[in-house]
Structures are given as structure tokens and as C-alpha cells.
Tab-separated table of C-alpha atoms and ligand atoms in Angstrom:
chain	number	residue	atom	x	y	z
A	1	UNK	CA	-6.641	9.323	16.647
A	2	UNK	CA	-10.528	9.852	15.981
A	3	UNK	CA	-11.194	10.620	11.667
A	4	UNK	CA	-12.041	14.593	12.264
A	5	UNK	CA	-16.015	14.160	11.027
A	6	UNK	CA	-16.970	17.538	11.346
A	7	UNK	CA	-15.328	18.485	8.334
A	8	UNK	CA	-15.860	18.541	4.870
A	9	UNK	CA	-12.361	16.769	3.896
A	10	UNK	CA	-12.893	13.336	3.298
A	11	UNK	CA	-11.088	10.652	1.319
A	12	UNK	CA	-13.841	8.984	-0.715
A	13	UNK	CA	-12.786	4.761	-1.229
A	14	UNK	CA	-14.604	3.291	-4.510
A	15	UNK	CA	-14.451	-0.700	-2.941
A	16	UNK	CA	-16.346	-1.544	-6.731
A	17	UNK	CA	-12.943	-0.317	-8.661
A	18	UNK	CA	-10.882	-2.450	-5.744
A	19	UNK	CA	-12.722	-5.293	-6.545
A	20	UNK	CA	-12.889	-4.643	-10.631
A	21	UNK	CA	-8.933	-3.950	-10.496
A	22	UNK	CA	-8.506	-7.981	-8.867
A	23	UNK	CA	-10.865	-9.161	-11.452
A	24	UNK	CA	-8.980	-7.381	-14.221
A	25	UNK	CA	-5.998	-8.357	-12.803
A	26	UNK	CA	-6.940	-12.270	-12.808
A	27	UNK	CA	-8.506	-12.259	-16.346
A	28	UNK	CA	-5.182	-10.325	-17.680
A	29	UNK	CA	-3.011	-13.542	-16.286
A	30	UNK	CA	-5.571	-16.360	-16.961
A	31	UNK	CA	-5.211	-14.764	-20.760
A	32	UNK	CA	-1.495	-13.986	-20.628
A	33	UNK	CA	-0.540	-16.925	-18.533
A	34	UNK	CA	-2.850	-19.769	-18.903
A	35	UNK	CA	-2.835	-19.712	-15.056
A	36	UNK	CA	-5.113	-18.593	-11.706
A	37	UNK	CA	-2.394	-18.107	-9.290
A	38	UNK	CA	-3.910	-17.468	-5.770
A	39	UNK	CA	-4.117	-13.643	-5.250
A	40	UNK	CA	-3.174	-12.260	-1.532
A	41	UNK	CA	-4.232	-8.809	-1.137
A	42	UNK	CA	-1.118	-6.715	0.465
A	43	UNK	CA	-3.232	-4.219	2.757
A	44	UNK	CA	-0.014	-3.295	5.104
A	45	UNK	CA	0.126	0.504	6.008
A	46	UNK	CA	-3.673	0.492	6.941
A	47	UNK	CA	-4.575	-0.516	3.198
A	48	UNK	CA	-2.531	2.043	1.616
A	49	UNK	CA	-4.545	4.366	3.463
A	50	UNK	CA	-7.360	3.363	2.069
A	51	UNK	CA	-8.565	2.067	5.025
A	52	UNK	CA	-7.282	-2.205	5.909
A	53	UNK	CA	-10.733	-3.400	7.493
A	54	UNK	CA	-13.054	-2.333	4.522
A	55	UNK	CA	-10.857	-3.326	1.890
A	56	UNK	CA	-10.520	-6.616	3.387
A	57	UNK	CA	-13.616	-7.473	3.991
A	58	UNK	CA	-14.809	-5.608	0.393
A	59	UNK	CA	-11.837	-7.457	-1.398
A	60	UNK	CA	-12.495	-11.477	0.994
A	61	UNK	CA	-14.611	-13.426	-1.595
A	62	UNK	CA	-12.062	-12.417	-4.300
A	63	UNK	CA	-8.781	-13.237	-2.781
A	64	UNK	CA	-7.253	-16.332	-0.960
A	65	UNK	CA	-5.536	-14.233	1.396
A	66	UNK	CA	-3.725	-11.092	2.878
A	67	UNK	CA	-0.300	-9.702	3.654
A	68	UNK	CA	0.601	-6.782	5.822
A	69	UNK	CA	4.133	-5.698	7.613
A	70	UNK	CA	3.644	-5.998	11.245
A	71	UNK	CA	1.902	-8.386	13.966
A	72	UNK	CA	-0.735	-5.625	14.588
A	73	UNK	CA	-1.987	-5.267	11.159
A	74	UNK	CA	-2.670	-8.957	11.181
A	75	UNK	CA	-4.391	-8.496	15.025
A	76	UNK	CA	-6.176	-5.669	13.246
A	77	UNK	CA	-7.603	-8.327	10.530
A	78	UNK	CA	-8.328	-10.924	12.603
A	79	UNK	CA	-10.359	-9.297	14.637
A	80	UNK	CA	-12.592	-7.696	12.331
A	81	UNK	CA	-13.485	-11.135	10.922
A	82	UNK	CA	-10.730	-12.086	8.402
A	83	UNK	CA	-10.219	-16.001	8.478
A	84	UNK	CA	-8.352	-16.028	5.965
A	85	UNK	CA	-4.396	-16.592	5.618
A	86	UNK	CA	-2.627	-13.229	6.823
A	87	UNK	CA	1.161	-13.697	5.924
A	88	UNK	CA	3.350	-11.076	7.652
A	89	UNK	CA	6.205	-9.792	5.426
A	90	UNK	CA	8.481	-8.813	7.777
A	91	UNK	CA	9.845	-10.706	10.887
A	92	UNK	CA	8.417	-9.939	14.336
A	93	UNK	CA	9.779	-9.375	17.951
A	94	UNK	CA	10.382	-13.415	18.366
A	95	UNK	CA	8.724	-13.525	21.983
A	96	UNK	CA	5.101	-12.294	20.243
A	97	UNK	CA	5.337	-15.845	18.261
A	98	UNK	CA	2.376	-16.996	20.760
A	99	UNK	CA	0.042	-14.050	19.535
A	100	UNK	CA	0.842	-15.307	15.829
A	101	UNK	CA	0.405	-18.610	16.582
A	102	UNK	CA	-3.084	-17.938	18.876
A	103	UNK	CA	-4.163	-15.972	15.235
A	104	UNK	CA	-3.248	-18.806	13.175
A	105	UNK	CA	-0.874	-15.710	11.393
A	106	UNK	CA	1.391	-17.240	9.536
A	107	UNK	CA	4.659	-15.748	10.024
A	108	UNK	CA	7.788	-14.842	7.629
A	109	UNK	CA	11.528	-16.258	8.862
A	110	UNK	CA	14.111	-13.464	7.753
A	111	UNK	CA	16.858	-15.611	8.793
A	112	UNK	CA	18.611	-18.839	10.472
A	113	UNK	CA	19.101	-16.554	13.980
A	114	UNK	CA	15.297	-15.436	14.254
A	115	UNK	CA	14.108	-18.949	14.149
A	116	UNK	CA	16.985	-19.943	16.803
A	117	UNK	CA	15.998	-17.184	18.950
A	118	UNK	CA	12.137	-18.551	18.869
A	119	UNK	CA	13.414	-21.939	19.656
A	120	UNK	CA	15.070	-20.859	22.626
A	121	UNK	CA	12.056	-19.467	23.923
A	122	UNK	CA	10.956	-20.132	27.172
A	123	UNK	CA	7.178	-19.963	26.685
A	124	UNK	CA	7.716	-22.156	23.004
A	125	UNK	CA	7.035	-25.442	25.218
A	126	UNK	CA	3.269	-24.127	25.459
A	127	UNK	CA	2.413	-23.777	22.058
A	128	UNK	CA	1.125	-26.023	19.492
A	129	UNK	CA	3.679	-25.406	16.761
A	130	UNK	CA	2.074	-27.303	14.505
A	131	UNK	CA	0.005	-24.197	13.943
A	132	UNK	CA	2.950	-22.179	13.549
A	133	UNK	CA	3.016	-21.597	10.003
A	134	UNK	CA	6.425	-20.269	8.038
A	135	UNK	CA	7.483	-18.660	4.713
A	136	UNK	CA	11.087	-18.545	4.438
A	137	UNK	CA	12.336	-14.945	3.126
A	138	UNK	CA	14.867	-15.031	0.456
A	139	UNK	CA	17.082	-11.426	-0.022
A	140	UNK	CA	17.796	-12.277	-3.705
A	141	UNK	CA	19.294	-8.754	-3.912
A	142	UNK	CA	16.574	-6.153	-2.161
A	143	UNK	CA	19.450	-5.864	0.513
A	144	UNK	CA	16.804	-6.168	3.322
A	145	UNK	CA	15.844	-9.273	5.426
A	146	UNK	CA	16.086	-12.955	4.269
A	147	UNK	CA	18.661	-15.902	4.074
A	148	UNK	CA	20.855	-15.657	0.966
A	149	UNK	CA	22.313	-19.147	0.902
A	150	UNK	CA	19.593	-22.276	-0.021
A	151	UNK	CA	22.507	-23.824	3.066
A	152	UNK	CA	20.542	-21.415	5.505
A	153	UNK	CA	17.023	-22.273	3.534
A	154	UNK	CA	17.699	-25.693	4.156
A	155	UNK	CA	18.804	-25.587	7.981
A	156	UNK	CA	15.951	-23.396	8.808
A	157	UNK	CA	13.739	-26.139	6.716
A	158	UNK	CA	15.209	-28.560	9.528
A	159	UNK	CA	15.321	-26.360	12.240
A	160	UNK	CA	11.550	-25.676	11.784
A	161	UNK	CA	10.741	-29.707	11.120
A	162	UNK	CA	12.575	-30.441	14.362
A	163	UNK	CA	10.163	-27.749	16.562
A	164	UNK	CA	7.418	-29.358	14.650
A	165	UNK	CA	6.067	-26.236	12.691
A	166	UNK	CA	4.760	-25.976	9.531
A	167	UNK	CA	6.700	-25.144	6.313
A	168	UNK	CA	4.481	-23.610	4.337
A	169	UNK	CA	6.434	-21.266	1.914
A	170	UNK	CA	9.336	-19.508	0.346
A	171	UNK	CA	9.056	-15.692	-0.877
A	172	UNK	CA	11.404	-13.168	-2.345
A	173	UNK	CA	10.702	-9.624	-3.327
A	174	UNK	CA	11.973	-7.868	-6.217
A	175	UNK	CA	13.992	-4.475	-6.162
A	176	UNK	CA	13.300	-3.284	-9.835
A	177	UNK	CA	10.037	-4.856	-11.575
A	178	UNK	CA	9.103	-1.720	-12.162
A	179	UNK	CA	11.738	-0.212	-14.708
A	180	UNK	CA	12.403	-0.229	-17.941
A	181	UNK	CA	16.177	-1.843	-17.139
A	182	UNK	CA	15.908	-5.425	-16.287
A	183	UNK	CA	19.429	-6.552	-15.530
A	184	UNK	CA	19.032	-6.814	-11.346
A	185	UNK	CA	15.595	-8.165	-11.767
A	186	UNK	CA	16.949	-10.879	-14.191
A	187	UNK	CA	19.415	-11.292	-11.508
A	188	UNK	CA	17.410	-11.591	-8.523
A	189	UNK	CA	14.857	-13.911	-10.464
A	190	UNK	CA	17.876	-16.370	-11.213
A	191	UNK	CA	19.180	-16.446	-7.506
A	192	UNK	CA	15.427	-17.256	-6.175
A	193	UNK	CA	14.782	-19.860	-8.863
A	194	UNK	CA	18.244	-21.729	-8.280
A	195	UNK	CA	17.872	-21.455	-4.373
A	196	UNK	CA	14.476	-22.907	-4.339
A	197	UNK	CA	15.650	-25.656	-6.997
A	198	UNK	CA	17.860	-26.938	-4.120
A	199	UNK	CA	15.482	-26.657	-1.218
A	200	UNK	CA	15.552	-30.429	0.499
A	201	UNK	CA	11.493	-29.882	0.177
A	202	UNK	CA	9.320	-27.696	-2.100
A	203	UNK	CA	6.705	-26.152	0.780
A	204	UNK	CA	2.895	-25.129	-0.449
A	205	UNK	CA	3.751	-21.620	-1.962
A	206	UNK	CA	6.607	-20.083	-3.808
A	207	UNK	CA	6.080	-16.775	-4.491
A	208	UNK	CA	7.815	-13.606	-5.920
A	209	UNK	CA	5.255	-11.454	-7.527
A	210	UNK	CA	4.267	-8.083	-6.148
A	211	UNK	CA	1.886	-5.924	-8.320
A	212	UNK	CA	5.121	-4.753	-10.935
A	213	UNK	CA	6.288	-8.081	-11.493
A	214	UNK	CA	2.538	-9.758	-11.969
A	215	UNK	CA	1.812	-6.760	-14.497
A	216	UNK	CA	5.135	-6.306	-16.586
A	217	UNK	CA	7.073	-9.973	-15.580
A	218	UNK	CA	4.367	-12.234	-15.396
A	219	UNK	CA	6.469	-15.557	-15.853
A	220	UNK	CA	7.680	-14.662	-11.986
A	221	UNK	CA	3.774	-15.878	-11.105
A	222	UNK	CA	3.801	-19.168	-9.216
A	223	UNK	CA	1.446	-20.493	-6.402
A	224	UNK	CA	0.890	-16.413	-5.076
A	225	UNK	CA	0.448	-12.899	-6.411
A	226	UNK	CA	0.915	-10.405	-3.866
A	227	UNK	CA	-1.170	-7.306	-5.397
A	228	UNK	CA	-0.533	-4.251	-3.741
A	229	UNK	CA	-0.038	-0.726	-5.129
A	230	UNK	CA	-2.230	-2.345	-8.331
A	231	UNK	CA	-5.062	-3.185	-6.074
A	232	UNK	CA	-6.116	0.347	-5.584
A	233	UNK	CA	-5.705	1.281	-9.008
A	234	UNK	CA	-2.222	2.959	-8.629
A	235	UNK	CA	0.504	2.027	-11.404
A	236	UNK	CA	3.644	1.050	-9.224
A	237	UNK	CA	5.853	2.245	-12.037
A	238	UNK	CA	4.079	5.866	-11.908
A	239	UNK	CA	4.065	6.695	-15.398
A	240	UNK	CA	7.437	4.733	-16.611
A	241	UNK	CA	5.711	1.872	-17.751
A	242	UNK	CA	1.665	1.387	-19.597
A	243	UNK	CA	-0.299	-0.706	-17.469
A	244	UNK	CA	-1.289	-4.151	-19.270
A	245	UNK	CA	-4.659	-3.865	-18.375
A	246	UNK	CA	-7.361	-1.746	-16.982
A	247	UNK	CA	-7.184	-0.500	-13.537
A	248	UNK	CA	-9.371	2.674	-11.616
A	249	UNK	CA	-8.038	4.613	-9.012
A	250	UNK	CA	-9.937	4.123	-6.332
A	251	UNK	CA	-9.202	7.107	-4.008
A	252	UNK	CA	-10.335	10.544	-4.302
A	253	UNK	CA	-9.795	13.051	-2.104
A	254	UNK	CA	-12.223	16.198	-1.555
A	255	UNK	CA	-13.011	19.014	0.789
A	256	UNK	CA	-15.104	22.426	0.597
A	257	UNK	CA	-14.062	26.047	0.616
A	258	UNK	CA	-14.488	27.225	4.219
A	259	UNK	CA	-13.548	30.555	3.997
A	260	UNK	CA	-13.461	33.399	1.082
A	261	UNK	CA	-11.847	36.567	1.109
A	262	UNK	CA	-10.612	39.361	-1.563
A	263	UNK	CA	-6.787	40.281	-0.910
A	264	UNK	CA	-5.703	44.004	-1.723
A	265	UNK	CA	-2.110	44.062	-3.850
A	266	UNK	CA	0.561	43.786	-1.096
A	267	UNK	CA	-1.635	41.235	1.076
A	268	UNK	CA	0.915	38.336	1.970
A	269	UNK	CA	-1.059	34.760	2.344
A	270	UNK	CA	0.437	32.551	5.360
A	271	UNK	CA	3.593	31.349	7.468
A	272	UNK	CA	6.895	33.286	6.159
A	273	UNK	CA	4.330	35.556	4.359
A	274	UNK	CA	6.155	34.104	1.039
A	275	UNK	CA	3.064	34.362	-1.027
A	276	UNK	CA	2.494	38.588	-1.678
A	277	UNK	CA	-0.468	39.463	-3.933
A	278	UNK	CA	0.297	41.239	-7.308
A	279	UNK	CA	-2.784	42.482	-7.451
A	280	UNK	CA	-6.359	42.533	-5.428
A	281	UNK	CA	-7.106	38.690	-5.226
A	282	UNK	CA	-9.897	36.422	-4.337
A	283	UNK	CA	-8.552	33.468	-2.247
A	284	UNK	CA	-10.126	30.478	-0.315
A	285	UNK	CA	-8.817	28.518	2.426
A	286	UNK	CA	-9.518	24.655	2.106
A	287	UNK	CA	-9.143	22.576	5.732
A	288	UNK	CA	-6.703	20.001	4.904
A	289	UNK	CA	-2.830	20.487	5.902
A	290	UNK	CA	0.386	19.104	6.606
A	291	UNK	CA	-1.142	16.910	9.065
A	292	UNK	CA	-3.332	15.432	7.014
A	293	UNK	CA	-0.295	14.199	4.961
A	294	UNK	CA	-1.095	17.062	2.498
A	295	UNK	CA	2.351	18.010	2.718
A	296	UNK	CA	4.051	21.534	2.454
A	297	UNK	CA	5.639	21.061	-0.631
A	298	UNK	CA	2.188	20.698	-2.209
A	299	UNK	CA	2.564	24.546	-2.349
A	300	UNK	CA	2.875	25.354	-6.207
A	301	UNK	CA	0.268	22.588	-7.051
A	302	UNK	CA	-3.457	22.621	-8.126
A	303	UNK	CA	-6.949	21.496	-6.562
A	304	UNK	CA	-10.092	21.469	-8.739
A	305	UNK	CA	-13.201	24.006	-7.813
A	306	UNK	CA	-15.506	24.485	-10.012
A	307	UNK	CA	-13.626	22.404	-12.840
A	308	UNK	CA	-11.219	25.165	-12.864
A	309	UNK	CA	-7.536	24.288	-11.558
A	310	UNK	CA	-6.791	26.831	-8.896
A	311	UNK	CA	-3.468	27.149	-7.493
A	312	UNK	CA	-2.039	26.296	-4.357
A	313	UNK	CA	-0.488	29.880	-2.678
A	314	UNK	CA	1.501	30.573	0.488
A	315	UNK	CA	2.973	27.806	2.847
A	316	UNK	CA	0.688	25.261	3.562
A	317	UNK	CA	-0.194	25.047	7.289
A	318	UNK	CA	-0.673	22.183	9.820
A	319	UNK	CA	-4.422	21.830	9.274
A	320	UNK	CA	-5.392	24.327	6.502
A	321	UNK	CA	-3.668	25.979	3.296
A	322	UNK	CA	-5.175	28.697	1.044
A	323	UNK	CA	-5.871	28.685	-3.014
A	324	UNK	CA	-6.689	31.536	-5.636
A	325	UNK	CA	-9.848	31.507	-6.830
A	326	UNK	CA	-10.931	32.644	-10.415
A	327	UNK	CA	-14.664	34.070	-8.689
A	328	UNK	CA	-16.316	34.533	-5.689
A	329	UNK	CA	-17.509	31.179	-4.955
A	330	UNK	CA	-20.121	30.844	-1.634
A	331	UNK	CA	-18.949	29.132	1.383
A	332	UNK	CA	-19.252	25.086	1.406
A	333	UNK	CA	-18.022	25.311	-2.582
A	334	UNK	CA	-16.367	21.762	-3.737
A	335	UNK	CA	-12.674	21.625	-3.383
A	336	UNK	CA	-10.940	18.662	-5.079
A	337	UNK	CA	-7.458	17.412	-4.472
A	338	UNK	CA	-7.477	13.787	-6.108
A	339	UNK	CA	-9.768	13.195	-8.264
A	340	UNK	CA	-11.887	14.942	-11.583
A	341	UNK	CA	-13.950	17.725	-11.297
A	342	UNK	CA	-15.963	18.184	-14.829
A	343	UNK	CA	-13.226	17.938	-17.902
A	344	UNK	CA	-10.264	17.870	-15.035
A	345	UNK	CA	-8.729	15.311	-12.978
A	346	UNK	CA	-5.750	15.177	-10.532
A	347	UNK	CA	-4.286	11.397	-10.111
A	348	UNK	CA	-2.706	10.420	-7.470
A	349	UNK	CA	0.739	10.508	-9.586
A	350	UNK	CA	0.237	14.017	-10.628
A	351	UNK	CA	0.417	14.382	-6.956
A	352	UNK	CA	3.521	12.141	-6.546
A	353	UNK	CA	5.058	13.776	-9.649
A	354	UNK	CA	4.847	17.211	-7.903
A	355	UNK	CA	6.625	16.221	-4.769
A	356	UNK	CA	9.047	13.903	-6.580
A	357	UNK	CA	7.784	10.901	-5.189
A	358	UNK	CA	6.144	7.688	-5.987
A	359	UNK	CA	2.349	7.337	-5.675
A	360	UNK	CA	2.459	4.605	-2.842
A	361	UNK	CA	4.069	7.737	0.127
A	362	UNK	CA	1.354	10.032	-1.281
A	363	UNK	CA	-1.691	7.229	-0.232
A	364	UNK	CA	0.457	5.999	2.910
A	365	UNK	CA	0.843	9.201	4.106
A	366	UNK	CA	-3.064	10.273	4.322
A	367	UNK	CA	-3.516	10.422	8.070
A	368	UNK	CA	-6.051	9.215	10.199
A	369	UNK	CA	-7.349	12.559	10.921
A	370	UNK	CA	-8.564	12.234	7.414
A	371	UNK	CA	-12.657	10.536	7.678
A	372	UNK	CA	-12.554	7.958	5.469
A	373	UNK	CA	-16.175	7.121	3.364
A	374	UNK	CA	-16.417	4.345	1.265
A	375	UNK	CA	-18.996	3.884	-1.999
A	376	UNK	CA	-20.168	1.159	-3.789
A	377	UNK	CA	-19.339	-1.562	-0.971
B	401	PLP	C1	4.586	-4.254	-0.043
B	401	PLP	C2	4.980	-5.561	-0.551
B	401	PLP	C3	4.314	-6.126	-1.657
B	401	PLP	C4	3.287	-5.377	-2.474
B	401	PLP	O1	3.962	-4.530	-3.362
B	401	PLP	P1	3.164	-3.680	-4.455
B	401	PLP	O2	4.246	-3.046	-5.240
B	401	PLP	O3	2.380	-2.670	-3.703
B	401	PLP	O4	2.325	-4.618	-5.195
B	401	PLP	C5	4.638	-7.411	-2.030
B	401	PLP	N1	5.586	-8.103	-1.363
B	401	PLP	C6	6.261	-7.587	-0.320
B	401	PLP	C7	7.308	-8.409	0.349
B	401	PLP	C8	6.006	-6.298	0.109
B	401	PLP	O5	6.685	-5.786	1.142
């Protein structure tokens, strides 16, 4: 789908506070740790929705390389001009390993029976495996894909040696590095550190960090960081845990009043006609909806006009919802939904704390109706 220009809502991407929050972020360890672990910038689900291509090629000179979840994020990369590594978290279809290994993507193994199925590929004869690159997945206790025995490390070690492809690393991914309680991760961090202390070879990179565990467990930082959710300025813990150092949100998310009316008492205000007016009211209708990933439950909640919090009434609709204003503002009046308006602000987890969510489905779900514009790049 086209970005709907000819609108005023528009997600507004600060690529300055994306870079600033990598540069904190490697200043924090080279303090903390005594270390400068290679940072990979995780840009899966089109960036957060902030948009893959421009953060990219805004975050390239800072970062030694990228991760996203599918083969087409990585197409998506590659051919906008990222040369860097692209590491796919997830395992892909195994007859697309050509496309990976035309892309130079280097690809994850989830298990013993993936790589068996690619070596019993027809078209595998063609290809220069020596430009297949691999991390081996370890499921250390996340429950989803990866070997669990360093037996199944090792044969697929083997395995790959014998097809001639390149070993080049061994991840895991932690389920809790962002709570308080640290029993599983404690867990999980043994299993990874005894499997890869009997791998028959240590490959380039061992790495477990995402953005929690580089920011609250930073002794899980080897040869990689994979910075996510921190990369944009979100904290992955929401508000359970203080961030260790400085990070800026770099979304905001605006729009302009399109329409202003005064409701007699009695008026109802959209689908269901749930909202009824106590009294005569002045109400606006924003365009942003459901479809925008401005979900329904965002009834209830606030935007900023005016630096005044105005509510959110009535169901909101597909493509536009309807607020209470304090005045009669003109036509083309701000609107914001993330972001500050004069001595207010609305964060991103304000907006996740509403719905009950975490702050990483509220960015993910901002469709691509949504224009994106990006400052400071
Ligand atoms: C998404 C993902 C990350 C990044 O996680 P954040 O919490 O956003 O930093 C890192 N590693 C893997 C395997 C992931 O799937």
C-alpha cells in the first residue's frame, strides 16, 4: 500500500536521536564494560515501523551490521544499498537458500533437519556455498526455534563443513532480560555458555544480547549486540526497569483537526452510538483509525491540541475517531498522539500502558497507510 500523503497524519522519525541512542548505547558499555562489542541494528518489522530503509542507511556508518526476521526484509536492505552483514533471525523456506546466498545474507540454522533439508536440495550443486554464511540458533529456554543439545550444535558444525559453508556464528535469545526476576535468564545464560564451551570450534560471533540484556545484563555482551527496541529510544522493559543511560524516543506521531462541530446534550458520537453527550459539546474528528494501527481500544485515551489533553470519545473508526475539545479550535488545528505538545507529552508507553501492551506492538503496528517523514537525517 501507497503512505496516504494527502493527509495531515504523519509519523515524524528523528534519525539524529536513532543515531545519539547507538552512540549512548556504545559509550554506556565501553564505560561499564571495558568493551566495543560490534553493534547490529535489529530493523525487522519494517524498522519497528519506523521505516527499515532510512534507518539503515541513517544508522550504516554506526553499526557493523543488521538483523531482521524474514528473507524479504534482508531483499528489502540489499537493495537499497546495505552491504553490510544482514543476519536473518529466523529460518527460511530452505529452497530460497540461493536468494540468501546470491545476497551474501547470512542465514540462521534453527535446527539439525533445516540444514538436512538444504543439503538435499536439488539446485544446492549450483551454488557457491562457501558464501553461504551460518549462525547456529540455540533455544536456551525461549521455547521457539534452535538446537538444544551442543550434540546437534556440533553435527550441524559438521554437516555445514562437509557442504563447504561457512560457520560464522552461534546466537541465543533471552526470554526475560527485561524483569526484575532473574532466575530463567540466569538459566538460559548458563545453558548457552556451557553449550558453546563444548562446540568442536568457536565460529566468528557468539552472541546473546538484545537491547534488555545489553542495558540491564551487560556481562551477556560478547562479539554482537543486537539493539532493537533501544535503538528507537523505546525502554523494552516499559517502565519496570530505569534505563542505564540516555535514550530519545524517536517517533512522534501527529495529525490536524479536520472537522469541528458543537454537539447538543443527547448527541451520540460514532459506531454503537456508545459515546452520548451530557451536555452541548464541542468535538473534533482527527483522520487516523483502526487502520492506521490506532486501535479501538485507544477509546478512553488522550491526544494533545493545543497543549491541552483532550479525550478520546465514541468508538474509534477504520480511518477516523473523534475527541472533545475544550474551544472552538479552526480547521487544520495540531492534533498530537505521540509526542509533547507545550508542558505535555504522550510516550509511546503511555500508549502501550493504555492498551495493556508493550511499546514494541504499539510501533509495529503503525501501518503503511501512515506517511512516514523523517528529520534531522
Ligand atoms: C527482535 C530480536 C532482537 C531485538 O530485540 P530488542 O528487544 O528489540 O532489542 C534480538 N534478537 C532476536 C533473536 C530478536 O528476534
Amino acid at each position: 500500500m501507497k503512505p496516504s500523503t494527502h493527509r495531515p497524519t504523519q509519523a515524524v522519525i528523528d534519525l539524529a536521536a536513532i543515531r545519539a541512542n547507538i552512540e549512548n548505547f556504545k559509550t554506556y558499555i565501553a564505560k561499564k564494560n571495558g568493551i566495543t562489542p560490534e553493534i547490529w541494528a535489529v530493523v525487522k518489522a519494517n524498522g519497528y515501523g519506523h521505516g527499515a530503509i532510512r534507518v539503515a542507511q541513517s544508522a550504516d556508518d554506526l553499526v557493523s551490521g543488521f538483523c531482521v526476521s524474514n528473507l524479504d526484509e534482508a531483499i528489502e536492505l540489499r537493495s537499497h544499498g546495505i552491504v553490510k552483514p544482514i543476519l536473518v533471525l529466523s529460518g527460511i523456506v530452505p529452497d530460497d537458500v540461493h536468494i540468501a546466498v546470491n545476497l551474501r545474507v547470512t542465514l540462521t540454522v534453527p535446527s539439525l533437519d533445516w540444514l538436512k533439508m538444504v543439503a538435499a536440495l536439488d539446485t544446492l550443486k549450483d551454488l557457491d556455498t562457501s558464501h553461504l554464511k551460518f549462525h547456529i540458533k540455540v533455544d536456551s529456554g525461549m521455547g521457539r526455534i534452535g538446537v538444544t543439545s551442543v550434540d546437534e550444535a556440533n553435527d550441524i558444525i559438521a554437516l555445514g563443513d562437509k557442504l563447504g559453508m561457512d560457520f560464522d556464528g552461534i546466537f541465543t535469545h533471552f526470554a526475560t532480560a527485561d524483569e526484575v526476576n532473574t532466575d530463567q535468564f540466569l538459566s538460559q545464560k548458563t545453558m548457552f555458555d556451557e553449550l558453546v564451551n563444548g562446540l568442536t570450534r568457536r565460529p566468528r560471533f557468539v552472541h546473546s544480547s538484545n537491547s534488555a540484556a545489553g542495558i540491564w545484563h551487560t556481562e551477556t555482551i560478547q562479539d554482537i549486540e543486537r539493539l532493537g527496541d533501544a535503538l528507537y529510544g523505546l525502554n523494552p522493559s516499559g517502565t519496570a526497569l530505569d534505563m542505564t543511560y540516555k535514550i530519545t524516543q524517536a517517533l512522534t506521531l501527529k495529525s490536524e483537526l479536520t472537522h469541528i462541530k458543537i454537539i447538543p446534550e443527547g448527541a451520540t458520537v460514532g459506531y454503537g452510538a456508545d459515546f452520548v453527550a451530557s451536555k452541548d459539546t464541542i468535538v473534533g474528528t482527527v483522520p487516523i483509525g483502526y487502520a492506521d494501527g490506532w486501535t479501538r481500544d485507544m477509546t478512553g485515551f488522550y491526544v494533545l491540541v493545543d497543549g491541552q489533553k483532550c479525550q478520546i470519545i465514541g468508538r474509534v473508526s477504520m480511518d477516523q475517531m473523534t475527541i472533545r475539545l475544550p474551544e472552538r479550535l479552526p480547521i487544520g488545528t495540531k492534533v498530537t498522539l505521540i509526542g509533547e505538545d507545550g508542558a505535555e507529552k504522550i510516550t509511546v508507553n503511555d500508549v502501550a500502558a493504555h492498551r495493556g501492551t508493550i511499546n514494541y506492538e504499539v510501533v509495529c503496528l503503525l501501518s503503511d497507510r501512515i506517511k512516514r517523514k523523517y528529520t534531522n537525517g
